[in-house]
PDB file of C-alpha atoms in Angstrom:
ATOM      1  CA  PHE A  12     119.770  59.105 145.129  1.00 87.00           C
ATOM      2  CA  TYR A  13     122.842  58.193 147.173  1.00 88.00           C
ATOM      3  CA  ARG A  14     124.926  59.118 144.609  1.00 88.00           C
ATOM      4  CA  ARG A  15     123.069  62.701 144.522  1.00 92.00           C
ATOM      5  CA  ALA A  16     123.186  62.785 147.930  1.00 91.00           C
ATOM      6  CA  PHE A  17     127.077  62.753 148.806  1.00 93.00           C
ATOM      7  CA  ALA A  18     127.499  64.578 146.093  1.00 93.00           C
ATOM      8  CA  GLU A  19     125.782  67.822 147.064  1.00 94.00           C
ATOM      9  CA  MET A  20     126.958  66.451 151.194  1.00 95.00           C
ATOM     10  CA  ARG A  21     130.031  67.110 149.994  1.00 94.00           C
ATOM     11  CA  ALA A  22     129.998  70.630 148.923  1.00 94.00           C
ATOM     12  CA  VAL A  23     128.987  71.595 152.199  1.00 95.00           C
ATOM     13  CA  PRO A  24     131.367  73.766 153.673  1.00 94.00           C
ATOM     14  CA  GLY A  25     133.539  72.039 156.366  1.00 94.00           C
ATOM     15  CA  VAL A  26     132.463  68.051 155.069  1.00 95.00           C
ATOM     16  CA  GLN A  27     135.206  65.855 155.113  1.00 96.00           C
ATOM     17  CA  GLU A  28     133.578  62.888 154.712  1.00 96.00           C
ATOM     18  CA  ILE A  29     130.092  60.634 154.043  1.00 95.00           C
ATOM     19  CA  GLY A  30     128.870  57.289 154.445  1.00 95.00           C
ATOM     20  CA  ALA A  31     125.981  54.762 154.501  1.00 94.00           C
ATOM     21  CA  ALA A  32     125.095  51.962 157.018  1.00 94.00           C
ATOM     22  CA  ALA A  33     122.654  49.819 157.526  1.00 90.00           C
ATOM     23  CA  VAL A  34     122.535  50.334 162.250  1.00 86.00           C
ATOM     24  CA  ILE A  35     125.442  52.601 163.873  1.00 90.00           C
ATOM     25  CA  PRO A  36     128.395  51.005 165.993  1.00 89.00           C
ATOM     26  CA  LEU A  37     127.709  50.999 170.001  1.00 87.00           C
ATOM     27  CA  THR A  38     124.278  50.758 169.992  1.00 86.00           C
ATOM     28  CA  GLY A  39     124.076  46.869 170.981  1.00 79.00           C
ATOM     29  CA  ASN A  40     123.657  45.373 168.047  1.00 81.00           C
ATOM     30  CA  ASN A  41     124.849  41.493 167.893  1.00 84.00           C
ATOM     31  CA  TRP A  42     123.174  40.894 164.266  1.00 88.00           C
ATOM     32  CA  THR A  43     124.762  37.936 163.308  1.00 92.00           C
ATOM     33  CA  ALA A  44     125.216  35.492 160.174  1.00 93.00           C
ATOM     34  CA  PRO A  45     127.538  31.699 159.323  1.00 94.00           C
ATOM     35  CA  PHE A  46     130.373  32.160 158.074  1.00 95.00           C
ATOM     36  CA  GLU A  47     132.244  29.391 156.207  1.00 95.00           C
ATOM     37  CA  ARG A  48     133.905  28.448 153.340  1.00 95.00           C
ATOM     38  CA  PRO A  49     133.461  26.424 150.466  1.00 93.00           C
ATOM     39  CA  GLU A  50     136.818  25.442 149.712  1.00 92.00           C
ATOM     40  CA  GLN A  51     136.073  23.890 154.601  1.00 91.00           C
ATOM     41  CA  PRO A  52     132.147  22.569 154.042  1.00 90.00           C
ATOM     42  CA  VAL A  53     131.272  21.793 157.776  1.00 90.00           C
ATOM     43  CA  ALA A  54     130.169  19.017 158.893  1.00 89.00           C
ATOM     44  CA  PRO A  55     126.334  17.236 158.702  1.00 89.00           C
ATOM     45  CA  GLY A  56     123.910  18.534 161.239  1.00 89.00           C
ATOM     46  CA  GLU A  57     127.239  21.350 162.225  1.00 91.00           C
ATOM     47  CA  ARG A  58     126.448  24.716 162.355  1.00 92.00           C
ATOM     48  CA  PRO A  59     129.361  27.286 160.145  1.00 93.00           C
ATOM     49  CA  PRO A  60     130.254  29.544 163.273  1.00 94.00           C
ATOM     50  CA  GLU A  61     128.923  33.578 163.425  1.00 95.00           C
ATOM     51  CA  VAL A  62     130.320  36.369 163.083  1.00 95.00           C
ATOM     52  CA  GLY A  63     129.401  39.732 163.008  1.00 94.00           C
ATOM     53  CA  TRP A  64     128.285  41.399 159.974  1.00 94.00           C
ATOM     54  CA  GLN A  65     126.568  45.023 158.515  1.00 93.00           C
ATOM     55  CA  GLN A  66     125.574  46.861 155.473  1.00 93.00           C
ATOM     56  CA  ALA A  67     128.240  49.693 154.869  1.00 95.00           C
ATOM     57  CA  SER A  68     128.939  51.786 151.809  1.00 95.00           C
ATOM     58  CA  ASN A  69     132.527  53.344 150.473  1.00 95.00           C
ATOM     59  CA  GLY A  70     132.509  55.795 153.016  1.00 95.00           C
ATOM     60  CA  TYR A  71     131.742  55.002 156.051  1.00 96.00           C
ATOM     61  CA  PHE A  72     135.470  53.146 156.315  1.00 97.00           C
ATOM     62  CA  LYS A  73     136.986  56.708 156.171  1.00 96.00           C
ATOM     63  CA  SER A  74     134.116  59.016 157.940  1.00 96.00           C
ATOM     64  CA  LEU A  75     134.671  56.284 160.951  1.00 95.00           C
ATOM     65  CA  GLN A  76     138.573  55.373 159.527  1.00 96.00           C
ATOM     66  CA  ILE A  77     138.532  51.418 160.652  1.00 97.00           C
ATOM     67  CA  PRO A  78     141.667  51.456 158.594  1.00 97.00           C
ATOM     68  CA  LEU A  79     142.566  49.933 155.164  1.00 98.00           C
ATOM     69  CA  VAL A  80     144.737  46.813 156.246  1.00 97.00           C
ATOM     70  CA  ALA A  81     144.433  44.617 152.802  1.00 97.00           C
ATOM     71  CA  GLY A  82     143.112  45.059 149.089  1.00 98.00           C
ATOM     72  CA  ARG A  83     140.822  47.300 148.848  1.00 97.00           C
ATOM     73  CA  LEU A  84     136.639  49.157 149.647  1.00 97.00           C
ATOM     74  CA  PHE A  85     133.624  49.113 147.911  1.00 96.00           C
ATOM     75  CA  ASP A  86     133.162  51.050 145.063  1.00 93.00           C
ATOM     76  CA  ASP A  87     131.698  51.380 142.255  1.00 89.00           C
ATOM     77  CA  ARG A  88     132.085  48.329 140.436  1.00 92.00           C
ATOM     78  CA  ASP A  89     130.187  46.599 143.732  1.00 93.00           C
ATOM     79  CA  HIS A  90     127.176  46.845 141.338  1.00 87.00           C
ATOM     80  CA  ASP A  91     123.261  44.888 141.326  1.00 86.00           C
ATOM     81  CA  LYS A  92     124.441  42.960 138.397  1.00 89.00           C
ATOM     82  CA  ALA A  93     128.931  42.803 139.456  1.00 92.00           C
ATOM     83  CA  PRO A  94     129.810  39.298 141.442  1.00 94.00           C
ATOM     84  CA  GLN A  95     128.672  39.227 144.645  1.00 95.00           C
ATOM     85  CA  VAL A  96     131.903  40.301 147.079  1.00 97.00           C
ATOM     86  CA  VAL A  97     132.352  40.891 151.056  1.00 97.00           C
ATOM     87  CA  ILE A  98     134.645  42.682 153.774  1.00 98.00           C
ATOM     88  CA  VAL A  99     136.071  41.015 156.283  1.00 98.00           C
ATOM     89  CA  SER A 100     137.299  42.341 159.440  1.00 97.00           C
ATOM     90  CA  GLU A 101     141.269  41.028 161.006  1.00 97.00           C
ATOM     91  CA  ALA A 102     139.380  39.773 163.422  1.00 96.00           C
ATOM     92  CA  ILE A 103     138.111  37.398 160.595  1.00 97.00           C
ATOM     93  CA  GLN A 104     141.492  37.225 158.466  1.00 97.00           C
ATOM     94  CA  LYS A 105     142.907  35.847 161.644  1.00 96.00           C
ATOM     95  CA  ARG A 106     140.994  33.441 163.627  1.00 95.00           C
ATOM     96  CA  PHE A 107     139.596  31.334 159.796  1.00 96.00           C
ATOM     97  CA  PHE A 108     143.157  32.569 157.899  1.00 96.00           C
ATOM     98  CA  PRO A 109     145.810  33.173 159.808  1.00 94.00           C
ATOM     99  CA  ASN A 110     148.432  31.396 157.446  1.00 92.00           C
ATOM    100  CA  GLU A 111     147.674  33.229 154.386  1.00 95.00           C
ATOM    101  CA  SER A 112     145.747  36.065 153.396  1.00 96.00           C
ATOM    102  CA  ALA A 113     141.715  36.530 152.786  1.00 97.00           C
ATOM    103  CA  VAL A 114     141.797  38.276 150.123  1.00 98.00           C
ATOM    104  CA  GLY A 115     141.033  36.475 147.194  1.00 97.00           C
ATOM    105  CA  LYS A 116     139.596  34.210 148.884  1.00 97.00           C
ATOM    106  CA  ARG A 117     135.344  33.523 149.102  1.00 97.00           C
ATOM    107  CA  VAL A 118     132.255  33.141 151.253  1.00 96.00           C
ATOM    108  CA  LYS A 119     128.971  30.892 151.585  1.00 93.00           C
ATOM    109  CA  GLN A 120     126.237  31.743 151.974  1.00 90.00           C
ATOM    110  CA  GLY A 121     123.145  29.958 152.084  1.00 86.00           C
ATOM    111  CA  ASP A 122     123.637  28.845 148.143  1.00 88.00           C
ATOM    112  CA  ASP A 123     125.207  32.089 146.828  1.00 92.00           C
ATOM    113  CA  GLN A 124     129.448  32.817 147.514  1.00 95.00           C
ATOM    114  CA  PHE A 125     130.780  35.747 147.759  1.00 96.00           C
ATOM    115  CA  GLU A 126     134.789  37.603 146.906  1.00 97.00           C
ATOM    116  CA  ILE A 127     136.607  39.109 150.538  1.00 98.00           C
ATOM    117  CA  VAL A 128     138.240  41.864 148.186  1.00 98.00           C
ATOM    118  CA  GLY A 129     138.810  43.519 151.190  1.00 98.00           C
ATOM    119  CA  VAL A 130     140.180  43.407 154.943  1.00 98.00           C
ATOM    120  CA  VAL A 131     139.974  46.887 157.210  1.00 98.00           C
ATOM    121  CA  GLY A 132     140.347  47.060 161.469  1.00 97.00           C
ATOM    122  CA  ASN A 133     138.732  45.432 163.330  1.00 96.00           C
ATOM    123  CA  ILE A 134     135.848  48.354 165.264  1.00 93.00           C
ATOM    124  CA  ARG A 135     133.626  47.315 168.737  1.00 87.00           C
ATOM    125  CA  ARG A 136     130.191  46.824 167.324  1.00 84.00           C
ATOM    126  CA  ALA A 137     128.187  46.408 170.628  1.00 82.00           C
ATOM    127  CA  GLY A 138     129.388  48.763 173.119  1.00 82.00           C
ATOM    128  CA  LEU A 139     132.723  51.001 173.946  1.00 78.00           C
ATOM    129  CA  ARG A 140     133.146  48.196 176.906  1.00 78.00           C
ATOM    130  CA  ASP A 141     132.628  44.910 173.737  1.00 80.00           C
ATOM    131  CA  GLU A 142     136.110  43.526 172.796  1.00 82.00           C
ATOM    132  CA  PRO A 143     136.106  44.269 168.631  1.00 86.00           C
ATOM    133  CA  ARG A 144     134.379  41.424 167.458  1.00 85.00           C
ATOM    134  CA  ALA A 145     135.187  39.086 164.162  1.00 94.00           C
ATOM    135  CA  ASP A 146     132.336  41.471 161.295  1.00 96.00           C
ATOM    136  CA  MET A 147     131.901  40.488 157.333  1.00 96.00           C
ATOM    137  CA  TYR A 148     130.702  43.924 155.620  1.00 97.00           C
ATOM    138  CA  PHE A 149     127.385  43.917 152.428  1.00 95.00           C
ATOM    139  CA  PRO A 150     128.263  46.670 149.935  1.00 95.00           C
ATOM    140  CA  PHE A 151     126.112  49.094 151.082  1.00 92.00           C
ATOM    141  CA  GLU A 152     126.297  50.007 147.154  1.00 85.00           C
ATOM    142  CA  ARG A 153     124.142  47.184 145.873  1.00 87.00           C
ATOM    143  CA  PHE A 154     122.063  46.419 148.849  1.00 80.00           C
ATOM    144  CA  GLN A 155     120.836  50.036 150.131  1.00 74.00           C
ATOM    145  CA  PRO A 156     118.921  48.664 152.882  1.00 72.00           C
ATOM    146  CA  GLY A 157     115.711  49.998 153.951  1.00 72.00           C
ATOM    147  CA  GLN A 158     116.219  52.371 157.091  1.00 79.00           C
ATOM    148  CA  THR A 159     119.638  54.310 156.362  1.00 89.00           C
ATOM    149  CA  THR A 160     122.013  55.438 158.199  1.00 92.00           C
ATOM    150  CA  LEU A 161     124.576  58.455 157.002  1.00 94.00           C
ATOM    151  CA  PHE A 162     128.204  58.865 157.967  1.00 95.00           C
ATOM    152  CA  VAL A 163     130.111  62.401 157.824  1.00 95.00           C
ATOM    153  CA  ARG A 164     132.868  63.405 159.180  1.00 95.00           C
ATOM    154  CA  THR A 165     133.733  66.812 159.552  1.00 94.00           C
ATOM    155  CA  SER A 166     136.741  69.198 159.601  1.00 93.00           C
ATOM    156  CA  SER A 167     134.275  71.415 162.701  1.00 89.00           C
ATOM    157  CA  ASP A 168     131.290  70.526 165.321  1.00 89.00           C
ATOM    158  CA  PRO A 169     128.840  68.594 162.901  1.00 88.00           C
ATOM    159  CA  GLU A 170     125.578  70.396 165.014  1.00 88.00           C
ATOM    160  CA  LYS A 171     127.137  73.278 162.779  1.00 90.00           C
ATOM    161  CA  SER A 172     127.003  71.628 159.397  1.00 92.00           C
ATOM    162  CA  LEU A 173     123.660  70.040 160.535  1.00 91.00           C
ATOM    163  CA  THR A 174     121.319  72.611 158.440  1.00 93.00           C
ATOM    164  CA  ALA A 175     123.784  72.449 155.630  1.00 94.00           C
ATOM    165  CA  LEU A 176     123.602  68.660 155.214  1.00 94.00           C
ATOM    166  CA  GLU A 177     119.415  68.528 155.779  1.00 93.00           C
ATOM    167  CA  THR A 178     119.233  71.423 153.130  1.00 94.00           C
ATOM    168  CA  ALA A 179     121.691  68.905 150.439  1.00 94.00           C
ATOM    169  CA  ILE A 180     119.287  66.055 150.973  1.00 93.00           C
ATOM    170  CA  ALA A 181     115.830  68.003 150.873  1.00 93.00           C
ATOM    171  CA  ARG A 182     117.374  69.640 146.887  1.00 93.00           C
ATOM    172  CA  ILE A 183     117.540  65.628 145.811  1.00 91.00           C
ATOM    173  CA  GLU A 184     114.108  64.427 147.459  1.00 91.00           C
ATOM    174  CA  PRO A 185     112.610  66.358 149.214  1.00 92.00           C
ATOM    175  CA  ASN A 186     110.272  64.258 150.880  1.00 91.00           C
ATOM    176  CA  ALA A 187     112.665  62.139 151.946  1.00 88.00           C
ATOM    177  CA  PHE A 188     112.281  61.334 156.338  1.00 86.00           C
ATOM    178  CA  ILE A 189     115.071  62.010 158.332  1.00 88.00           C
ATOM    179  CA  SER A 190     113.709  60.528 162.242  1.00 87.00           C
ATOM    180  CA  GLU A 191     116.912  61.470 164.022  1.00 89.00           C
ATOM    181  CA  THR A 192     121.001  63.099 164.810  1.00 91.00           C
ATOM    182  CA  GLN A 193     123.412  63.048 166.941  1.00 91.00           C
ATOM    183  CA  THR A 194     127.065  63.073 167.158  1.00 89.00           C
ATOM    184  CA  LEU A 195     129.227  59.374 167.807  1.00 88.00           C
ATOM    185  CA  ALA A 196     130.541  61.346 170.252  1.00 87.00           C
ATOM    186  CA  HIS A 197     126.759  60.916 171.870  1.00 85.00           C
ATOM    187  CA  VAL A 198     126.843  57.942 171.193  1.00 86.00           C
ATOM    188  CA  ALA A 199     129.613  56.517 172.442  1.00 80.00           C
ATOM    189  CA  THR A 200     128.684  58.728 175.998  1.00 84.00           C
ATOM    190  CA  GLU A 201     125.624  56.047 176.018  1.00 77.00           C
ATOM    191  CA  SER A 202     126.948  53.946 175.227  1.00 63.00           C
ATOM    192  CA  GLU A 203     129.501  54.210 178.266  1.00 70.00           C
ATOM    193  CA  ARG A 204     125.748  55.087 180.378  1.00 61.00           C
ATOM    194  CA  VAL A 205     124.468  51.687 179.799  1.00 55.00           C
ATOM    195  CA  THR A 206     127.030  49.994 180.542  1.00 58.00           C
ATOM    196  CA  ARG A 207     127.460  52.286 183.936  1.00 56.00           C
ATOM    197  CA  VAL A 208     123.422  50.300 185.128  1.00 50.00           C
ATOM    198  CA  VAL A 209     123.968  47.566 184.245  1.00 55.00           C
ATOM    199  CA  LEU A 210     126.936  47.827 186.310  1.00 56.00           C
ATOM    200  CA  TRP A 211     124.909  48.903 188.819  1.00 49.00           C
ATOM    201  CA  LEU A 212     122.207  46.711 188.412  1.00 53.00           C
ATOM    202  CA  LEU A 213     124.272  43.763 188.551  1.00 63.00           C
ATOM    203  CA  GLY A 214     126.249  44.908 191.534  1.00 61.00           C
ATOM    204  CA  VAL A 215     122.115  45.801 193.244  1.00 58.00           C
ATOM    205  CA  PHE A 216     121.207  41.880 192.738  1.00 62.00           C
ATOM    206  CA  ALA A 217     124.733  40.635 194.366  1.00 65.00           C
ATOM    207  CA  ALA A 218     124.033  42.768 197.509  1.00 62.00           C
ATOM    208  CA  THR A 219     120.863  41.764 197.388  1.00 64.00           C
ATOM    209  CA  SER A 220     121.552  37.467 197.336  1.00 71.00           C
ATOM    210  CA  LEU A 221     123.821  38.409 200.058  1.00 64.00           C
ATOM    211  CA  VAL A 222     121.493  39.517 202.747  1.00 61.00           C
ATOM    212  CA  LEU A 223     119.144  37.572 201.221  1.00 65.00           C
ATOM    213  CA  THR A 224     121.969  34.612 202.269  1.00 71.00           C
ATOM    214  CA  ALA A 225     122.751  36.113 205.309  1.00 69.00           C
ATOM    215  CA  ILE A 226     118.788  36.023 206.171  1.00 76.00           C
ATOM    216  CA  GLY A 227     118.465  32.783 205.501  1.00 66.00           C
TER     217      GLY A 227
END
């Protein structure tokens, strides 16, 4: 389905890149997973450090212009019969592989091991004011989540391409349900707005505390 839908959507005038992922950056996502190198197991009774994770396709990195630093992105090789692979961010390279290349190394996830095939640039995953974090990416090409976000980069106003994109999807699957559409500019604005509200509330609580202290 996705292979056919992406082909139809790429044929829409102005579409440059299409990708897919489980969650949208800048929306407060804080999913984490343990990060452990098989050759450096954690001590008994200890837990491996946590890093962020995301399911993402080849086109996700291209649509969001997340640069490939080393190795490769996911592609058709990463199907459900192939060896398991993962992509890591520069923050993981710096933290866990400071004096060596992460590409070709392995990561332990439960009883499975994943080969690192690429290193990509860091992103602010949770919010605009969030510091770039250490992130792992699992291939959308292998594990399709039940609910998917499509990321489309266009050469002009993306909202003008929306109807044509929805029509392209409907040609493949008339019953496909699109729950929401928005631009990343809107997502970024909302991220900034939430941050301002939180800072305002902190200011109110601080002022209230000061008043109570003065009265007390």
